[in-house]
XYZ file of C-alpha atoms in Angstrom:
637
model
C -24.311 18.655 0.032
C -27.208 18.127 -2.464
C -27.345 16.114 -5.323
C -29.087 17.537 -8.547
C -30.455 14.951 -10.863
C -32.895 15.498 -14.359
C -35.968 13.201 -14.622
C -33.954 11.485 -17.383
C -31.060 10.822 -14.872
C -33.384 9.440 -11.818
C -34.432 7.312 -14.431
C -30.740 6.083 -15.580
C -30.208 4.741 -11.969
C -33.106 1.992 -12.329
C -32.854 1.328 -16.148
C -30.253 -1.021 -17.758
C -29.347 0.017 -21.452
C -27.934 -3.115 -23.362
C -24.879 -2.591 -25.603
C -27.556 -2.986 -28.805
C -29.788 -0.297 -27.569
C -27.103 2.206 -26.192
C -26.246 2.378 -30.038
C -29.278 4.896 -30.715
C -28.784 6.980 -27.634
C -27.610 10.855 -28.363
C -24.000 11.906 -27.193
C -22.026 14.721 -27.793
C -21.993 18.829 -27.130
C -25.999 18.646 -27.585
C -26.359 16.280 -25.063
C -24.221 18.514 -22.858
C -25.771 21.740 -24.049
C -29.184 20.337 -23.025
C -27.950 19.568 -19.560
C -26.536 23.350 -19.397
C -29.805 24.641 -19.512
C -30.835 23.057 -16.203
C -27.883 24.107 -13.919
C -27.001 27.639 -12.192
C -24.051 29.100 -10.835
C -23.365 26.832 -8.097
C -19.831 25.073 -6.967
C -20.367 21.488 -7.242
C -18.698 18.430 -8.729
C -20.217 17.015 -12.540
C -19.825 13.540 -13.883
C -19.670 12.309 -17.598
C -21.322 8.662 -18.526
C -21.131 6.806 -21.350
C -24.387 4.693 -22.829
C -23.776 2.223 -20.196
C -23.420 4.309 -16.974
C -19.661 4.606 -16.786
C -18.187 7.227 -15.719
C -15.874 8.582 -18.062
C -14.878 11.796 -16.081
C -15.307 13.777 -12.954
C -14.633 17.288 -12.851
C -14.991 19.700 -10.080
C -16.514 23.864 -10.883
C -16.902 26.862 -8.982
C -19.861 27.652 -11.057
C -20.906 24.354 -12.734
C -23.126 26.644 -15.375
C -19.979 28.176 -16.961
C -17.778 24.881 -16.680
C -20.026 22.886 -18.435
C -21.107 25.295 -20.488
C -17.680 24.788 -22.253
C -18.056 21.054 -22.992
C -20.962 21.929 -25.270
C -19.211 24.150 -27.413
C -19.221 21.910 -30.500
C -15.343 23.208 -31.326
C -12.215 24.476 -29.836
C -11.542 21.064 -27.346
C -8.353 19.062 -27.174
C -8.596 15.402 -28.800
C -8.664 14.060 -25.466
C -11.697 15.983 -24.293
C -13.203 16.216 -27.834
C -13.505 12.211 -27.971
C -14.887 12.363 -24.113
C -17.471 14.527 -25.469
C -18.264 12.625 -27.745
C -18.795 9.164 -25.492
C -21.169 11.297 -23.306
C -24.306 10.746 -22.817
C -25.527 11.803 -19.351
C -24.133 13.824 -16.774
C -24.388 14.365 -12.969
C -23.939 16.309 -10.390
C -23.468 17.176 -6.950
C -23.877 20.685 -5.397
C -21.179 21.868 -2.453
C -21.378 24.910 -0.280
C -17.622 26.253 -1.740
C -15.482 25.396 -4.138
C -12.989 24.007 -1.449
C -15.599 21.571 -0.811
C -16.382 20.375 -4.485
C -12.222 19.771 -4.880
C -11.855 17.289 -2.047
C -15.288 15.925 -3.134
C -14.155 15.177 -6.918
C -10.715 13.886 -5.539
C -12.808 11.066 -3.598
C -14.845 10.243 -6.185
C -11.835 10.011 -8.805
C -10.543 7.516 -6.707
C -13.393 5.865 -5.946
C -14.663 5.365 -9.864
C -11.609 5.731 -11.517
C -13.011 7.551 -14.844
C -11.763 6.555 -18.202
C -10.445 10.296 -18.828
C -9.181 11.440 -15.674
C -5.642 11.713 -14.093
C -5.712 7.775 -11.467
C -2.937 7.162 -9.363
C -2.781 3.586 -8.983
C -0.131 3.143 -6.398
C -2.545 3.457 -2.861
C -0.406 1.449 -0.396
C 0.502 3.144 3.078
C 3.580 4.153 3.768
C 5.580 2.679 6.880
C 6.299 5.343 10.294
C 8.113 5.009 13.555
C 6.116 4.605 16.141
C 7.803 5.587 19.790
C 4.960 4.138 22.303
C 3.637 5.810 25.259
C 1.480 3.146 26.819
C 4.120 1.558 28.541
C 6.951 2.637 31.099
C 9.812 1.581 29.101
C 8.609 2.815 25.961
C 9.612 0.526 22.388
C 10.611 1.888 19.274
C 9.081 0.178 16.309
C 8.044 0.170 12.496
C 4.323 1.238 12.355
C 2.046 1.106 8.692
C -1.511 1.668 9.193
C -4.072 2.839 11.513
C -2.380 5.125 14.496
C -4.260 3.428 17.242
C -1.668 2.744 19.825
C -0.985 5.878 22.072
C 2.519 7.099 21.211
C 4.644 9.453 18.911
C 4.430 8.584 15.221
C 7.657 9.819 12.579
C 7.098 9.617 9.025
C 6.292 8.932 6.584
C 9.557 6.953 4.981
C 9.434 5.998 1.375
C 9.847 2.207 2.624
C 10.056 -0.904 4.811
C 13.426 -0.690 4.072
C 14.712 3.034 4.550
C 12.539 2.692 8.022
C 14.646 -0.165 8.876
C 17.951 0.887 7.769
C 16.780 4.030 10.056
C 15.841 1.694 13.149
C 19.006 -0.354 12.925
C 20.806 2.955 13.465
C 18.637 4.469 16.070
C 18.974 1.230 18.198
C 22.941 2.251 17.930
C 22.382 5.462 19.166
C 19.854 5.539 21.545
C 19.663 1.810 22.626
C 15.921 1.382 23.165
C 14.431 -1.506 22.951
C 12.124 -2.810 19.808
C 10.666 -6.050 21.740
C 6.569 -6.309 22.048
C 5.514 -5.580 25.627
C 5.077 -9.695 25.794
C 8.148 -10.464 25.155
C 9.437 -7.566 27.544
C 7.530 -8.557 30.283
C 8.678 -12.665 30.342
C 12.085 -12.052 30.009
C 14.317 -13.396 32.907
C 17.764 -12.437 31.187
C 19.192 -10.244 28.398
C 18.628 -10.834 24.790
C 21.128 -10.486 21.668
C 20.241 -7.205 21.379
C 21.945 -6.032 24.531
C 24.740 -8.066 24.202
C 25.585 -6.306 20.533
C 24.933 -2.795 22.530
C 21.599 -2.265 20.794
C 19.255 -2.198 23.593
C 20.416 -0.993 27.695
C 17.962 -4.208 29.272
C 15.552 -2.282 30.526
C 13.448 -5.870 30.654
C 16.098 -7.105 33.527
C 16.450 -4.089 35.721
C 20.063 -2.928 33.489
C 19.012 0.999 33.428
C 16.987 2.942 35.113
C 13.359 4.319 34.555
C 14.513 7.783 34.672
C 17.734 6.989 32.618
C 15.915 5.248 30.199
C 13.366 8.103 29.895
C 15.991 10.547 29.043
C 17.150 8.123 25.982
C 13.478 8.286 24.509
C 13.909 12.300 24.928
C 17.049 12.339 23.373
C 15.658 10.109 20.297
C 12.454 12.104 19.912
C 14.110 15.377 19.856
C 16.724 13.841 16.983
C 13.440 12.683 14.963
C 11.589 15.466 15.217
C 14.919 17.253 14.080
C 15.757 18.854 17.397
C 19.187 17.433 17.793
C 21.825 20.136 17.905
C 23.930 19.943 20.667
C 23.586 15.804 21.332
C 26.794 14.771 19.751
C 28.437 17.500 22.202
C 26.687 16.203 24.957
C 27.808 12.444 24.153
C 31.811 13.877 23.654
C 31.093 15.262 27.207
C 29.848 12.629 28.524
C 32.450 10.241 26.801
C 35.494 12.605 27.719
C 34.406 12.264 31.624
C 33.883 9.117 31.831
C 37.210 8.791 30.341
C 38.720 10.942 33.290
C 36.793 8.868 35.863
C 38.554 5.728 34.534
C 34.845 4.323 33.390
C 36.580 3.294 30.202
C 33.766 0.825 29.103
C 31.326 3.738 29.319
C 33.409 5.876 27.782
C 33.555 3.072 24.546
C 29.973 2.290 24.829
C 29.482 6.242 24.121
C 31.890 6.504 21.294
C 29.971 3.804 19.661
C 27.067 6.032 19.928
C 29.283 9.074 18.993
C 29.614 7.302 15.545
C 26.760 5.474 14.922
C 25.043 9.057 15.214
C 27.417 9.842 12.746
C 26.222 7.393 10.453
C 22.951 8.363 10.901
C 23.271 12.023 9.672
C 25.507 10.812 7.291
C 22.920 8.276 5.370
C 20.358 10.610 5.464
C 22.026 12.275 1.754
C 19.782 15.090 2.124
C 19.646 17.245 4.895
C 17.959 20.616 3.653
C 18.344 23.611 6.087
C 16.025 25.619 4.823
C 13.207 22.502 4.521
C 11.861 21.254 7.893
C 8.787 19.189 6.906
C 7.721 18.964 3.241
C 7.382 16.834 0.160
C 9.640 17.493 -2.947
C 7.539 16.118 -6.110
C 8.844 16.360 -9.489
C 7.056 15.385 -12.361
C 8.784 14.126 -15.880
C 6.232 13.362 -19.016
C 7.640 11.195 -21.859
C 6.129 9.832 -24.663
C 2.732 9.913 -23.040
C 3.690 8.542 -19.955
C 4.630 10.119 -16.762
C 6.677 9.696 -13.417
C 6.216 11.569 -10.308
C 9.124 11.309 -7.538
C 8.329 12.039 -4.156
C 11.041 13.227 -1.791
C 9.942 12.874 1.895
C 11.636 15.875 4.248
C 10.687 15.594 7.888
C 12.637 17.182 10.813
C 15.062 18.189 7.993
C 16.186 15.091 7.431
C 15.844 12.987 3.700
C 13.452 9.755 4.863
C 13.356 8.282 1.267
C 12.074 9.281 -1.971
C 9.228 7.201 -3.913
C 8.608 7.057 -7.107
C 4.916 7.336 -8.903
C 3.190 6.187 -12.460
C 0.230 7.803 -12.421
C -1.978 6.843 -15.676
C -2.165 10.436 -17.923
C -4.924 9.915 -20.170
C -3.344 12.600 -22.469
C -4.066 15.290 -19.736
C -1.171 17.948 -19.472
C 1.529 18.422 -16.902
C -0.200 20.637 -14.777
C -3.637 18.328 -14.742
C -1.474 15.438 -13.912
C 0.586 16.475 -11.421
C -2.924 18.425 -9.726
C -4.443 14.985 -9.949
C -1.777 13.195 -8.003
C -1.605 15.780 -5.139
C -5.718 15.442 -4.941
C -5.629 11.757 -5.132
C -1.959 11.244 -2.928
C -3.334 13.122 -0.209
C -6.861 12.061 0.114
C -6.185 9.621 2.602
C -2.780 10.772 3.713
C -1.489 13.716 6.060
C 0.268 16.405 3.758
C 3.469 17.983 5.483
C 3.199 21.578 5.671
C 5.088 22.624 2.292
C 4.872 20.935 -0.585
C 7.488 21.656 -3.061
C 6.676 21.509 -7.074
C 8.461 21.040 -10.421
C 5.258 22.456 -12.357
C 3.080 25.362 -11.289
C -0.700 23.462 -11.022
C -3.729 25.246 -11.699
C -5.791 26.558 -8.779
C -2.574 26.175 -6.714
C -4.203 28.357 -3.664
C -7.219 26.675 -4.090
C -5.512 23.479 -3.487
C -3.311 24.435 -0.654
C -6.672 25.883 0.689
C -8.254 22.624 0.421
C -5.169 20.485 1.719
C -5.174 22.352 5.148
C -8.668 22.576 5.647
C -8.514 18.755 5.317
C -5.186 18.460 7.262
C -6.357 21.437 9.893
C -3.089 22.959 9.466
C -1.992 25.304 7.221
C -0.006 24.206 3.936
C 1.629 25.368 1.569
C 2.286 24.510 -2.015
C 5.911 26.156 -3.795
C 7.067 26.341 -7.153
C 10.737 27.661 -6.368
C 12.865 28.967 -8.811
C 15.852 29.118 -7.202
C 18.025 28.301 -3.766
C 17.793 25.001 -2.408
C 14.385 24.296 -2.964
C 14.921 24.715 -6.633
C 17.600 22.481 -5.859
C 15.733 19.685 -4.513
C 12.882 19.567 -7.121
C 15.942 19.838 -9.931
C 16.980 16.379 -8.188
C 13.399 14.889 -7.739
C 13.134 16.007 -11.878
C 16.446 13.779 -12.416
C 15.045 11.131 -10.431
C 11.892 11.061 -12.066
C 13.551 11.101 -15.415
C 15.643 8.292 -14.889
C 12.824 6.161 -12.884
C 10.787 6.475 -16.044
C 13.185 5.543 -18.766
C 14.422 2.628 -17.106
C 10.350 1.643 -16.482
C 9.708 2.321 -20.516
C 12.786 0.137 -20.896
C 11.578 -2.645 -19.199
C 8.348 -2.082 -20.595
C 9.474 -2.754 -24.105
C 11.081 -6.078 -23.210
C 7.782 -7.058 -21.388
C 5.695 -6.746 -24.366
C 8.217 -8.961 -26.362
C 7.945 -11.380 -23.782
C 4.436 -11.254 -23.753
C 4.016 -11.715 -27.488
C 6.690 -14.736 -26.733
C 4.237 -16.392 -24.867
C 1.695 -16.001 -27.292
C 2.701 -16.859 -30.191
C 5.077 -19.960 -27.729
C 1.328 -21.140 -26.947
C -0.783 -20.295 -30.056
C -3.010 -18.051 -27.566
C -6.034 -16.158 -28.922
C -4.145 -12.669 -28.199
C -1.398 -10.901 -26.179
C -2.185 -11.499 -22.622
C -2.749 -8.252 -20.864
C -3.379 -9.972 -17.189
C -1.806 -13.341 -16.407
C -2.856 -14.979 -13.317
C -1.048 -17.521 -11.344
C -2.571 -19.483 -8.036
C -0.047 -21.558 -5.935
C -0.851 -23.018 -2.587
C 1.209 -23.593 0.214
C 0.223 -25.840 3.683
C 2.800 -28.031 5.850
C 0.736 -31.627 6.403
C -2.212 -29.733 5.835
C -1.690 -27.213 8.545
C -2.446 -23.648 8.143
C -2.931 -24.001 4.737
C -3.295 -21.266 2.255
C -3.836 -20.200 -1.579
C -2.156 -17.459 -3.272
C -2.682 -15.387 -6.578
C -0.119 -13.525 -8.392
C -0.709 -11.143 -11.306
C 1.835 -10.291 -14.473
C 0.880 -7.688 -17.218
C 2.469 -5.353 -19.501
C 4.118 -3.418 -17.003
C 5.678 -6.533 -15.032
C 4.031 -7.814 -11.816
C 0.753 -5.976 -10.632
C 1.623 -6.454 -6.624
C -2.082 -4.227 -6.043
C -3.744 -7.481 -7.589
C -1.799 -10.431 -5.442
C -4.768 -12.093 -3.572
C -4.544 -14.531 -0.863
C -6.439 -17.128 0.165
C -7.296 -18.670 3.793
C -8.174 -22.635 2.844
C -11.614 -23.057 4.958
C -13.178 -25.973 3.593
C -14.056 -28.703 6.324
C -14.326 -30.993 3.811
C -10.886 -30.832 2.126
C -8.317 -33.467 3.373
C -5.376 -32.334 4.974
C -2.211 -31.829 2.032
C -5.541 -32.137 -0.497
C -3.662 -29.525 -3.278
C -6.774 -30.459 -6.167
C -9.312 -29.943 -3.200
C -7.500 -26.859 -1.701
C -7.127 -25.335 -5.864
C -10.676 -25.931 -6.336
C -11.685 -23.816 -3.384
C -9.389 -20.733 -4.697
C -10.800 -20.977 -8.157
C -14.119 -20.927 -6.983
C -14.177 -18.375 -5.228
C -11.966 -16.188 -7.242
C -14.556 -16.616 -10.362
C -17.598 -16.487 -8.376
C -16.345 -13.210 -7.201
C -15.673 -11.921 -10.837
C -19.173 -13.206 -11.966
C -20.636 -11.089 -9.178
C -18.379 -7.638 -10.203
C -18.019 -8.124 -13.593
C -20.190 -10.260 -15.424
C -19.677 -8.124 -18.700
C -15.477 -8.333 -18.470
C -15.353 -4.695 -18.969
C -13.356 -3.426 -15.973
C -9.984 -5.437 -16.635
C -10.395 -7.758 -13.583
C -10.735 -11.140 -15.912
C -7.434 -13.144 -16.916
C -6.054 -13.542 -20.268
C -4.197 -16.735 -19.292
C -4.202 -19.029 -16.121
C -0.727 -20.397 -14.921
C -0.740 -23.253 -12.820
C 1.646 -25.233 -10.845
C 1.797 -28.935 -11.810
C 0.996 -31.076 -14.709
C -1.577 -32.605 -16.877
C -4.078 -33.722 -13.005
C -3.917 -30.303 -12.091
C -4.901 -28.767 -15.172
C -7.634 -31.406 -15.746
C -8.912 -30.872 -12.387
C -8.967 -26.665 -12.702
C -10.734 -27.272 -16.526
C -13.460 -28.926 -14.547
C -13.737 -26.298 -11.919
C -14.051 -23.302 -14.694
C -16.699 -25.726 -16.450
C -18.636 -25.830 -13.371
C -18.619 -21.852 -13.242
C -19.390 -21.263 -16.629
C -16.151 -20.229 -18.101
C -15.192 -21.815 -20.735
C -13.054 -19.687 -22.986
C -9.550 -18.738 -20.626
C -6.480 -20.234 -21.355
C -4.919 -22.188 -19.245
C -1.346 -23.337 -18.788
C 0.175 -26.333 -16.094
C 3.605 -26.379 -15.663
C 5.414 -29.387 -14.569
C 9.199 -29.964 -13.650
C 9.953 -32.197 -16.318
C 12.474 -34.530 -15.958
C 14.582 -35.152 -12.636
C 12.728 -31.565 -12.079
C 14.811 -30.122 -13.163
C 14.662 -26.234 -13.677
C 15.059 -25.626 -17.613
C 13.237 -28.995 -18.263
C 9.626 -27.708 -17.565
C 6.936 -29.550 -18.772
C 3.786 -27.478 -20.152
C -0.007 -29.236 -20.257
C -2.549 -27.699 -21.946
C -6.808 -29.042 -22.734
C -6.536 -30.186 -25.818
C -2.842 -30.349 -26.295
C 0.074 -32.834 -26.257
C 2.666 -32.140 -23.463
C 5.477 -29.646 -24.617
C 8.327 -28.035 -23.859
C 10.544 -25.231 -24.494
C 14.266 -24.412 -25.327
C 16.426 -23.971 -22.223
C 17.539 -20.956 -23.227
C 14.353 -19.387 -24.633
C 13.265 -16.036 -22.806
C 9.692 -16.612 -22.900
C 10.831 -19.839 -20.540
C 12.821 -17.738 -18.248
C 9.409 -15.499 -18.142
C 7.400 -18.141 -16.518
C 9.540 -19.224 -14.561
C 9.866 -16.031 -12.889
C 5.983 -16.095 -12.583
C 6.031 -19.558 -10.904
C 8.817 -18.585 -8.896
C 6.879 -15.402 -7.650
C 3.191 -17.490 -7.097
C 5.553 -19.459 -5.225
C 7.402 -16.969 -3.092
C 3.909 -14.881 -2.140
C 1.800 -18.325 -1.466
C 4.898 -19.020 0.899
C 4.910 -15.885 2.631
C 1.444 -15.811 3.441
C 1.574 -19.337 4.658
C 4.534 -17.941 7.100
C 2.693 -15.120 8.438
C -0.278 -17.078 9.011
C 1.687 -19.633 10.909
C 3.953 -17.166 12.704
C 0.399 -15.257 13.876
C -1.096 -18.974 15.212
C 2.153 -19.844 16.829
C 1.716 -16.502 18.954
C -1.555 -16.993 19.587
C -2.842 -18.360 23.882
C -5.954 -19.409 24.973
C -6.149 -15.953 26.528
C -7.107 -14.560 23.217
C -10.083 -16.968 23.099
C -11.204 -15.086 26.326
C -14.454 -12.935 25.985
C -13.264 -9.107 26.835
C -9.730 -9.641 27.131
C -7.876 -7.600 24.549
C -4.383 -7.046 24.170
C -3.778 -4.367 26.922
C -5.751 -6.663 29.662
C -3.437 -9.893 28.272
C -0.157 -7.792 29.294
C -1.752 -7.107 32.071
C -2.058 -10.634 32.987
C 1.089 -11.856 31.686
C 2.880 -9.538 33.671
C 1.411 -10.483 36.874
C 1.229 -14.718 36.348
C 4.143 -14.947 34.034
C 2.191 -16.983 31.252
C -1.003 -18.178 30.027
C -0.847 -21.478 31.704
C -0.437 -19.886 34.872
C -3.373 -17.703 33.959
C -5.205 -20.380 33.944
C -4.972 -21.923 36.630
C -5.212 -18.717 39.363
C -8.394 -18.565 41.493
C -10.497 -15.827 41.218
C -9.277 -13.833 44.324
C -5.760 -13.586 42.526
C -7.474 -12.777 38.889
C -9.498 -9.615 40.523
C -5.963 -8.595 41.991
C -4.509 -8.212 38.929
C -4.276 -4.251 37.727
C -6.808 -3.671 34.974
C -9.093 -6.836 35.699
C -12.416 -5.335 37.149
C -14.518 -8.408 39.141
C -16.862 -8.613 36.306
C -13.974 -9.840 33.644
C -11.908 -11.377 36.827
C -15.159 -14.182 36.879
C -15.268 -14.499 32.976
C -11.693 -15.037 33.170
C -12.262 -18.257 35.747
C -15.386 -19.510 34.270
C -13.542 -19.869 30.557
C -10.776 -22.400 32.062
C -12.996 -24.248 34.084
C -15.779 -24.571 32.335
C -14.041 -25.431 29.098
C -11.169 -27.136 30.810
């Protein structure tokens, strides 16, 4: 790819226009018109800036002459695009070999600059798979999110945490593998709970075989990857002749199965015949908002459905819903039919871009009848329903939110409330958190948290340990946006405790420079008790409010949330140091070469202490990390 710039652009990139001066700069369909002159028939990807160097849109062409040439055409534009017309001042672009290239290209940069006038999807968390592992011989079924670096199978994606556990739980009934990490496998000397409830065969203490076991993992691999006709026949068989030998605990142990498989098929809700791997999205618009609900298919099985709020910008149905697919998929693998409620524009073009990406060929439906049509009229229902009860809750949120202004006599209706909370036990793997609330309830892509790492702070120190989060949350937002024009800054501050704390964080803004956010403490009150909060303000005598006032019940949800996340982080970061050794202090010793070892001494400590002629017989230990190994315990004791 090339990149095409004017003089007057190359200059743009090294020249900062102040608000004053970006008054007098021309914008509009001239602007544009002048730009049109200058470009050819190429495929490419254009972008719109304001006075200032946002971006304001991306757009992608197949022959960036004609597209643009229809921005300067002075009438004929929606009010959406009119007014973004009108806000431009410069343009960009980039030159691609196809057109194929120039759609995946504007996806990434849509999601990368999030313009003012394009379709964003703001939801861009992963979504959780099963992982069956093949790096060990008693392979472990587990929940997976993220990278796929361990060597196994991976089944998903599931809508959530939750309909991958629920799926788990029943798997484990079924197929009775085990879910333990390889360290715990390899140290136990007995059976755990899980194979005394039937949810596991002990394959940790010598209780089934390696080839029996094997032939369990086959069995659940084929029933994930949708392959399972003929297994609850196979368990009857199996049950009946056990029965007939007399094996009658067998025999119960595989009715349990027998059922439990039952279950399974049973929870799934949807199990589409003529739909082996595909996503179901259905799009409802309201009042200018929009939902998109995503039905996951895989192995023709339902593994959750998801719902979407993508922000419309006034675009129609069929630019929103082509936004989400571009932006959904970007950085996730698309099944290989995806199933629509609205026809998109460039639909082949998109499909042709999705499997070049994916390297597999996909395709993109609009059925309009059968069970497809079936599917997208229940991911339509779903979407409708998600998105009233969202507007619903919207409404009340804004009343709250003017509650708490007019409650505190604040300059305006906060639009982002932040609230820090730290959490420590004597000091000890302590940690800050921040929580976010706006208009639409809490923002759970803004929660931040904090690992405490100043030397200087006394242990249980909750001013010191606050000062440290404050600091370097606004030194941050000095650094990325001095000019509070992307929507990172607060409206209001929330923090936990009374008139000290609040004293202490006024000082800390004062040191950074900010002087004009709003700031609330909030105490327990008497016998703290909940209902009796206190609130401290700069400035301000203490107050409080009714016991039954909503506005009351609003921050204490807030509180109760700060608290909640800052305690959950605080877990996980005590849970990870708890399984931590002094083998993972050991130069070159990752996690497959610290099995390795455990397996063979039965423990760090015995690790330790092994000369190096029993080190370099351990499988995986070369000489080499067999002497770095010894010199790190006896050297450093």
């Amino acid at each position: 790819m090339s990149e095409e710039t004017t003089p007057k652009e190359s200059a743009l990139e090294s020249t900062e226009v102040s608000p004053e001066a970006s008054k007098d700069i021309p914008r509009g369909h001239k602007v544009i018109d002048a730009y049109v002159k200058q470009l050819d028939g190429s495929p490419g990807v254009y972008r719109m800036l304001d006075p200032e160097h946002n971006v304001l849109y991306v757009g992608k062409a197949k022959n960036l002459k004609n597209r643009v040439s229809n921005y300067a055409r002075p009438h004929g534009h929606s009010a959406r695009i009119a007014k973004m017309i009108s806000e431009t001042s410069q343009m960009m672009f980039l030159t691609t070999r196809t057109e194929t290239e120039a759609l995946l290209l504007e996806q990434n940069l849509i999601k990368q600059l999030k313009p003012r006038y394009n379709v964003l999807l703001r939801d861009d968390k992963s979504f959780p798979n099963i992982l069956v592992t093949h790096d060990h011989e008693f392979p472990q079924i587990t929940k997976h999110r993220g990278a796929r670096k361990r060597k196994g199978s991976y089944y998903g994606p599931f809508a959530s945490a939750s309909s991958v556990n629920r799926t788990l739980n029943q798997l484990q009934k079924v197929f009775l593998l085990r879910n333990c990490s390889d360290v715990d496998f390899e140290s136990r000397t007995r059976p755990c709970l899980q194979y005394q409830i039937k949810r596991c065969t002990g394959p940790c203490v010598g209780k089934i075989s390696k080839e029996d076991y094997a032939e369990l993992v086959n069995e659940a691999e084929r029933f994930l990857q949708g392959r399972h006709s003929g297994l609850q026949e196979k368990l009857a068989h199996d049950m009946q002749e056990a029965s007939d030998a007399m094996e009658f605990e067998k025999a119960a142990g595989l009715r349990d199965r027998i059922r439990a498989l039952t279950n399974v098929q049973t929870a799934q809700g949807i199990n589409p015949r003529t739909v082996g791997e595909g996503d179901v999205i259905g799009l409802h618009m309201e009042g200018g908002q929009a939902c998109v609900q995503v039905f996951f298919i895989r192995a023709h099985q339902n593994w959750g459905n998801k719902d979407f709020y993508p922000k419309t910008n006034g675009a129609e149905a069929e630019e929103v819903l082509a936004g989400f697919i571009g932006q959904f998929y970007e950085k996730r693998d698309p099944p290989r039919q995806l199933i629509l409620s609205h026809d998109i524009e460039e639909r082949e073009l998109m499909a042709e871009a999705l499997s070049e990406k994916a390297g597999k060929k996909i395709e993109i439906l609009v059925p309009q009848r059968g069970e497809k049509q079936e599917l997208v009229a229940s991911a339509l229902r779903n979407a409708r329903e998600s998105l009233g009860r969202k507007m619903s809750e919207g409404a009340a949120q804004e009343k709250l939110l003017e509650g708490l202004k007019e409650a505190f006599d604040l300059p305006q209706v906060p639009a982002r409330i932040e609230v820090y909370d730290n959490s420590h036990i004597q000091g000890a793997h302590a940690v800050g958190a921040m929580i976010v609330a706006g208009p639409e309830g809490f923002m759970k892509n803004h929660y931040r948290k904090y690992d405490i790492r100043g030397d200087d702070i006394t242990p249980g120190d909750d001013f010191g340990m606050m000062k440290e989060v404050l600091t370097r949350r606004f030194k941050r937002l000095l650094k990325d946006d001095p000019d509070r024009t992307k929507g990172l800054w607060p409206d209001l501050l929330l923090i936990d405790g009374g008139a000290g704390q609040v004293s202490a964080v006024h000082e800390i803004m004062v040191e950074q420079g900010v002087t004009d956010v709003p700031m609330i403490g909030v105490a327990k009150g008497i016998d703290r008790d909940q209902g009796k909060e206190e609130f401290h303000r700069i400035g301000h005598r203490v107050m409080a409010l009714r016991r039954n006032d909503p506005v009351l019940y609003f921050i204490q949800r807030m509180r109760d949330e700060a608290h909640r996340f800052a305690i959950g982080t605080h877990r996980a970061k005590r849970s990870k140091a708890m399984g931590l050794t002094r083998l993972d202090e050991v130069p070159g010793v990752g996690a497959t070469r610290k099995r390795a070892l455990l397996a063979h001494f039965g423990s760090a400590k015995a690790v330790s202490g092994a000369n190096l002629a029993d080190l370099k017989a351990v499988d995986g230990i070369s000489e080499k990390v067999a002497q770095t190994i010894y010199d790190f315990f006896h050297e450093n004791g």
